[in-house]
CSV table of C-alpha atoms in Angstrom, one decimal:
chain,number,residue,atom,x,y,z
A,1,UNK,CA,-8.3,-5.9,0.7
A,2,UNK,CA,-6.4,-6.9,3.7
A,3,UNK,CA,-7.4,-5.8,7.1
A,4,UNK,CA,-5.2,-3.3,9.7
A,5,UNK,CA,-4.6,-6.3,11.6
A,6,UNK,CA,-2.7,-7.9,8.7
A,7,UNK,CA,0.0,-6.6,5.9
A,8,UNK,CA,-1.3,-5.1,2.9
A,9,UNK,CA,-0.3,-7.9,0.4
A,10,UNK,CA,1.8,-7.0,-2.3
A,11,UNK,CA,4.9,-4.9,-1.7
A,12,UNK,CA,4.2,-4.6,2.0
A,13,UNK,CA,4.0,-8.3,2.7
A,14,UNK,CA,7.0,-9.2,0.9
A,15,UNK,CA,9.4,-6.2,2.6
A,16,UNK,CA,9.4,-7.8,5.8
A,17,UNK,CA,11.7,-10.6,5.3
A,18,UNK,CA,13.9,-7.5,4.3
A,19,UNK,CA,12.7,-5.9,7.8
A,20,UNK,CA,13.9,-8.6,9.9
A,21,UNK,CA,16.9,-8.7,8.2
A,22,UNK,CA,17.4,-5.4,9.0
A,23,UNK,CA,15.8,-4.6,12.6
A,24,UNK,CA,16.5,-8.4,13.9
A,25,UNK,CA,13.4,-11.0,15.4
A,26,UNK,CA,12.5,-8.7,18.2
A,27,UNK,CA,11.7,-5.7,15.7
A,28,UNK,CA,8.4,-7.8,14.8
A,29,UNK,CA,7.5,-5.5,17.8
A,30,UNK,CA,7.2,-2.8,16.4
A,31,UNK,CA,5.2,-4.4,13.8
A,32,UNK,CA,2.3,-5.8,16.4
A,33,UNK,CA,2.6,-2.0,17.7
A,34,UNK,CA,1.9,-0.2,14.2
A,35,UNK,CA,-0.4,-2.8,13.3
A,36,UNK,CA,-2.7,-1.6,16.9
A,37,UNK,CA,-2.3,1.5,16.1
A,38,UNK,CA,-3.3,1.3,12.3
A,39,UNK,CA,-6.6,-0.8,13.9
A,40,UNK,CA,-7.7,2.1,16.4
A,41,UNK,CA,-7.5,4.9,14.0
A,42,UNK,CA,-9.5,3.1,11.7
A,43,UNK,CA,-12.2,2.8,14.0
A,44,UNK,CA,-11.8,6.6,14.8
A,45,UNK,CA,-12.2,7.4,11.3
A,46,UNK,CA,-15.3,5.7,11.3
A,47,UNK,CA,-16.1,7.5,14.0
A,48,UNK,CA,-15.6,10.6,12.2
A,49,UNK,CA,-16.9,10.2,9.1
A,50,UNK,CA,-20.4,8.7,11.0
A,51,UNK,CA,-20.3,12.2,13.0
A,52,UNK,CA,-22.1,14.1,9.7
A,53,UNK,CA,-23.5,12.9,7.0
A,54,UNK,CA,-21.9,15.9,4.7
A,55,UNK,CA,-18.1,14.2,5.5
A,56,UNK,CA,-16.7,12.1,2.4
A,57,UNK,CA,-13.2,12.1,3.4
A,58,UNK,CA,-10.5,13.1,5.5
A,59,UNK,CA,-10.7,17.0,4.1
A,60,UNK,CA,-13.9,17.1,5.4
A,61,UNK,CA,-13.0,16.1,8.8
A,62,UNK,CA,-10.6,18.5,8.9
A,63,UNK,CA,-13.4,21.3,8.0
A,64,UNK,CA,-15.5,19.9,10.3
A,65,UNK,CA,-12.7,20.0,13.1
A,66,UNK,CA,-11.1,23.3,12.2
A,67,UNK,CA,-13.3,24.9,10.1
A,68,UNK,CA,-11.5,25.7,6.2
A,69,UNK,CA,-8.2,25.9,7.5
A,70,UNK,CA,-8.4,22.4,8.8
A,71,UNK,CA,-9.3,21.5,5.4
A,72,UNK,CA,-6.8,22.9,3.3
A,73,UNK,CA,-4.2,21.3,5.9
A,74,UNK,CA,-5.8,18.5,5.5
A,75,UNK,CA,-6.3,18.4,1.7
A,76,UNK,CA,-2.3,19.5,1.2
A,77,UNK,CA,-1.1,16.8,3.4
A,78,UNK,CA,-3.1,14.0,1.9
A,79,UNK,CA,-2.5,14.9,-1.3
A,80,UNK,CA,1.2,15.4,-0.9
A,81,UNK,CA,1.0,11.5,1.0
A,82,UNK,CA,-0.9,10.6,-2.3
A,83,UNK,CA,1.1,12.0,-5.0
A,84,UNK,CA,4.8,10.7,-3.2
A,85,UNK,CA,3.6,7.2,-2.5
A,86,UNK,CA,2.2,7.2,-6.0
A,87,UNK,CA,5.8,7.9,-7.3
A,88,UNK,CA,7.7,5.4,-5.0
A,89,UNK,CA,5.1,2.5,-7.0
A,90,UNK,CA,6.0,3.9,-10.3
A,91,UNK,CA,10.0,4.0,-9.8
A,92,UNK,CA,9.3,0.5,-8.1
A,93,UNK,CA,7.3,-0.9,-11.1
A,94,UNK,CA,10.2,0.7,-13.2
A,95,UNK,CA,13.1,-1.1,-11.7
A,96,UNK,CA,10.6,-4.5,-11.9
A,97,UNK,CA,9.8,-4.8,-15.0
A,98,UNK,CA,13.6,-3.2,-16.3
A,99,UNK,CA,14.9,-6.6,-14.2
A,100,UNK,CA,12.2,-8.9,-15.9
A,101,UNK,CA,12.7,-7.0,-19.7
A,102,UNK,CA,16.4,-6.0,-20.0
A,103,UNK,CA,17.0,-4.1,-23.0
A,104,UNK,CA,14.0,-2.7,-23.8
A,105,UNK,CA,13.7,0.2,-25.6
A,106,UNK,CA,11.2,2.4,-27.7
A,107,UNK,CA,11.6,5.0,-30.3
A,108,UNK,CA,9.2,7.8,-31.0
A,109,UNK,CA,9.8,9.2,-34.3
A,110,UNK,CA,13.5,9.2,-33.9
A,111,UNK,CA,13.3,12.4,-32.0
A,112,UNK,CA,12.6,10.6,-28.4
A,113,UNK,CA,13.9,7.6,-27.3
A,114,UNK,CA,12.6,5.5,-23.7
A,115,UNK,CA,14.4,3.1,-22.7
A,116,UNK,CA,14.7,0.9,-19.6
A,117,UNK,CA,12.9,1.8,-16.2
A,118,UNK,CA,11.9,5.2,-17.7
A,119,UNK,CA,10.2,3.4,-20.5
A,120,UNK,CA,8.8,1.1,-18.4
A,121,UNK,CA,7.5,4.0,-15.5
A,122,UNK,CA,5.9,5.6,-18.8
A,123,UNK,CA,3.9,2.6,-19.8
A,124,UNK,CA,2.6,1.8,-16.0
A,125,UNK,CA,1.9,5.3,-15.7
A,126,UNK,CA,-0.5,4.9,-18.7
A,127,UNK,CA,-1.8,1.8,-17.8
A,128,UNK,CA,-2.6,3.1,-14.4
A,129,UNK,CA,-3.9,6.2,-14.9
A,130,UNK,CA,-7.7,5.4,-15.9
A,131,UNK,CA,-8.1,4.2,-12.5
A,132,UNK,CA,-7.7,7.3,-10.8
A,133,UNK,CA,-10.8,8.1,-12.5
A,134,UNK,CA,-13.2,6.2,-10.4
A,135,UNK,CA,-15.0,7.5,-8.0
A,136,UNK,CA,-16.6,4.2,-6.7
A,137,UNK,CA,-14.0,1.4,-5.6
A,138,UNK,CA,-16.6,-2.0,-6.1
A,139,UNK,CA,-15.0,-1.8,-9.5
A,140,UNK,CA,-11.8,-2.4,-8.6
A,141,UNK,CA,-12.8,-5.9,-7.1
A,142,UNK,CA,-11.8,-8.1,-9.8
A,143,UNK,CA,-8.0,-6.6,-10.1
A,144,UNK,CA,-7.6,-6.5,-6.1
A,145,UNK,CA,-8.5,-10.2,-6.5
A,146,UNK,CA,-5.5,-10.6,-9.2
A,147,UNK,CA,-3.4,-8.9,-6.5
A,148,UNK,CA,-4.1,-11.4,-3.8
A,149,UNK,CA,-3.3,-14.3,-6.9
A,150,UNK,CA,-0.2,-12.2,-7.1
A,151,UNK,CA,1.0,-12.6,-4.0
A,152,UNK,CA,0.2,-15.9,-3.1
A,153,UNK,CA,2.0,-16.8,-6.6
A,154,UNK,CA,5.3,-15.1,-5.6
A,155,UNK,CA,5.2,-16.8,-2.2
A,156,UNK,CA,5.0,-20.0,-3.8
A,157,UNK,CA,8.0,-18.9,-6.0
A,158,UNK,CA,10.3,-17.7,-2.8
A,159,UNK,CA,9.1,-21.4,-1.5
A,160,UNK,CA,9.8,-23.2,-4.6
A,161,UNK,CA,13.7,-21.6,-4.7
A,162,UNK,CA,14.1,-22.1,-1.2
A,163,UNK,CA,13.0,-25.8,-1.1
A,164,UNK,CA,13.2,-27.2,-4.7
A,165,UNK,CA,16.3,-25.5,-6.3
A,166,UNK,CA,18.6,-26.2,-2.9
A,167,UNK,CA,18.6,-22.0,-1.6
A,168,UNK,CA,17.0,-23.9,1.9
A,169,UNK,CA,16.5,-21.9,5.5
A,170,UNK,CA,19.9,-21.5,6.7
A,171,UNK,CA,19.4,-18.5,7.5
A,172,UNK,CA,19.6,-17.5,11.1
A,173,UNK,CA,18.8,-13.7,11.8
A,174,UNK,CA,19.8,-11.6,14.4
A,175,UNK,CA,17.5,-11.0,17.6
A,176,UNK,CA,17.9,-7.1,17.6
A,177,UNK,CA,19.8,-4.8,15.4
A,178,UNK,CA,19.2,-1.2,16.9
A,179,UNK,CA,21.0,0.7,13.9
A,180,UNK,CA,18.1,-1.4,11.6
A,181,UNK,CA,15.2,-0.3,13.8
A,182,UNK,CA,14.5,2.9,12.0
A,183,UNK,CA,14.6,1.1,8.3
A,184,UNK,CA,12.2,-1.6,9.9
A,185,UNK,CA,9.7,0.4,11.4
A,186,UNK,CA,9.6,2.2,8.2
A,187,UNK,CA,9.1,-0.9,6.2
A,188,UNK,CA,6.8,-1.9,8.9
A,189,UNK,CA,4.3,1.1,8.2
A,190,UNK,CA,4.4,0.9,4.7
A,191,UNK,CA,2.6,-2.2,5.0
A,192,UNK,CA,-0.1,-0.5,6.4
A,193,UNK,CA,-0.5,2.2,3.9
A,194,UNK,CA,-4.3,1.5,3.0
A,195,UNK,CA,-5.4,4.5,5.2
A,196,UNK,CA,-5.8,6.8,2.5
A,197,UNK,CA,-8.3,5.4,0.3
A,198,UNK,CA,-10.2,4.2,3.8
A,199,UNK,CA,-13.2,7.5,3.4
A,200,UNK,CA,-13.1,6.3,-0.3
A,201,UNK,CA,-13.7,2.7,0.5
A,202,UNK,CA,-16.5,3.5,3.6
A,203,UNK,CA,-18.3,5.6,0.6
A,204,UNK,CA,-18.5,2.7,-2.0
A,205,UNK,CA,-19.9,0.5,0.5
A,206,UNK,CA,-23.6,-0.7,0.8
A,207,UNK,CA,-23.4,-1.5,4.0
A,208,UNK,CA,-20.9,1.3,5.2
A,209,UNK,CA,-22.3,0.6,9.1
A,210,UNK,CA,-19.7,-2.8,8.5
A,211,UNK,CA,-16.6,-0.9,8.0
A,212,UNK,CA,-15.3,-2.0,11.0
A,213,UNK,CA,-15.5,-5.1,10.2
A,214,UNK,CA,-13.6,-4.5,6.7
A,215,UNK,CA,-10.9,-3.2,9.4
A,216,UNK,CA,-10.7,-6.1,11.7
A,217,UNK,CA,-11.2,-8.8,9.1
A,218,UNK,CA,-9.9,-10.2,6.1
């Protein structure tokens, strides 16, 4: 897993290019500025969940704070994050894998019949969903490690076009694009979406007194 103080690899890492493009050089601002403040209130959710020994997420540090209301705020909001980013991924995956697989379509009995990105949301949805099932995140090792393979695969690929099949660096950029700033901060956050499975992660450690360092660090 990547640290606060760097993208989340994956789909964060390779939506800035598309960040720059729209916010211009000087938006890379606003990412140092997210990136700080991504850092801090890690270490104050450390901070929190070290506080009692009864808090195993962010629902019960909102108990804790404001008694049960604070927790069903808390629980309703987080949720709600959980279940939309969850969506964007799958509609993402979707639109992937249609690109990759053109055409492809499956029939169910001729009564129902998936096609395309809705086909291809259904399948990743399936794939997916025993996941959600664990409760400890050291099993989930070995795939983050095919994620980071991932990446560092598809920036050889974006290297490999630019330099070997003649695309090159002519690109120049813009230093500031004000009407862009919103898109890019919003990119820029995005990257820094681990957050929510942060009380999850704390939990599964052995040594949850290091968290900070999993914050900090790669």
């Amino acid at each position: 897993m990547a640290s606060t103080l760097s993208p989340v690899s994956g789909v964060g890492l390779l939506s800035i290019p598309y960040a720059l493009a729209e916010g211009g050089w000087l938006s890379l601002v606003l990412l140092l500025l997210v990136a700080m403040v991504c850092c801090y209130t890690g270490q104050l959710l450390q901070t929190c969940m070290g506080a009692s020994p009864d808090v195993r997420g962010y629902p019960d540090i909102g108990a804790l704070a404001f008694g049960t209301k604070g927790r069903f705020a808390v629980s309703a909001f987080m949720y709600a994050e959980l279940y939309l980013v969850a969506i964007g991924f799958l509609i993402l995956e979707g639109d992937n894998l249609d690109k990759l697989f053109p055409g492809t379509s499956l029939s169910l009995g001729g009564v129902l019949v998936l096609s395309g990105k809705h086909l291809f949301i259904v399948l990743v949805s399936i794939f997916i969903l025993p996941t959600t099932w664990l409760r400890n995140l050291g099993v989930l090792a070995y795939v983050s490690a095919s994620g980071v393979l991932a990446s560092v695969v598809l920036v050889f690929c974006v290297l490999w076009a630019a330099v070997v099949d003649g695309v090159g660096f002519q690109g120049k950029g813009t230093m500031l694009k004000v009407s862009g700033l919103p898109t890019a901060l919003g990119l820029y956050t995005f990257c820094y979406c681990g957050h929510a499975i942060f009380p999850t992660l704390c939990n599964s450690m052995k040594e949850k007194d290091k968290f900070s360092k999993v914050i900090t660090n790669q």
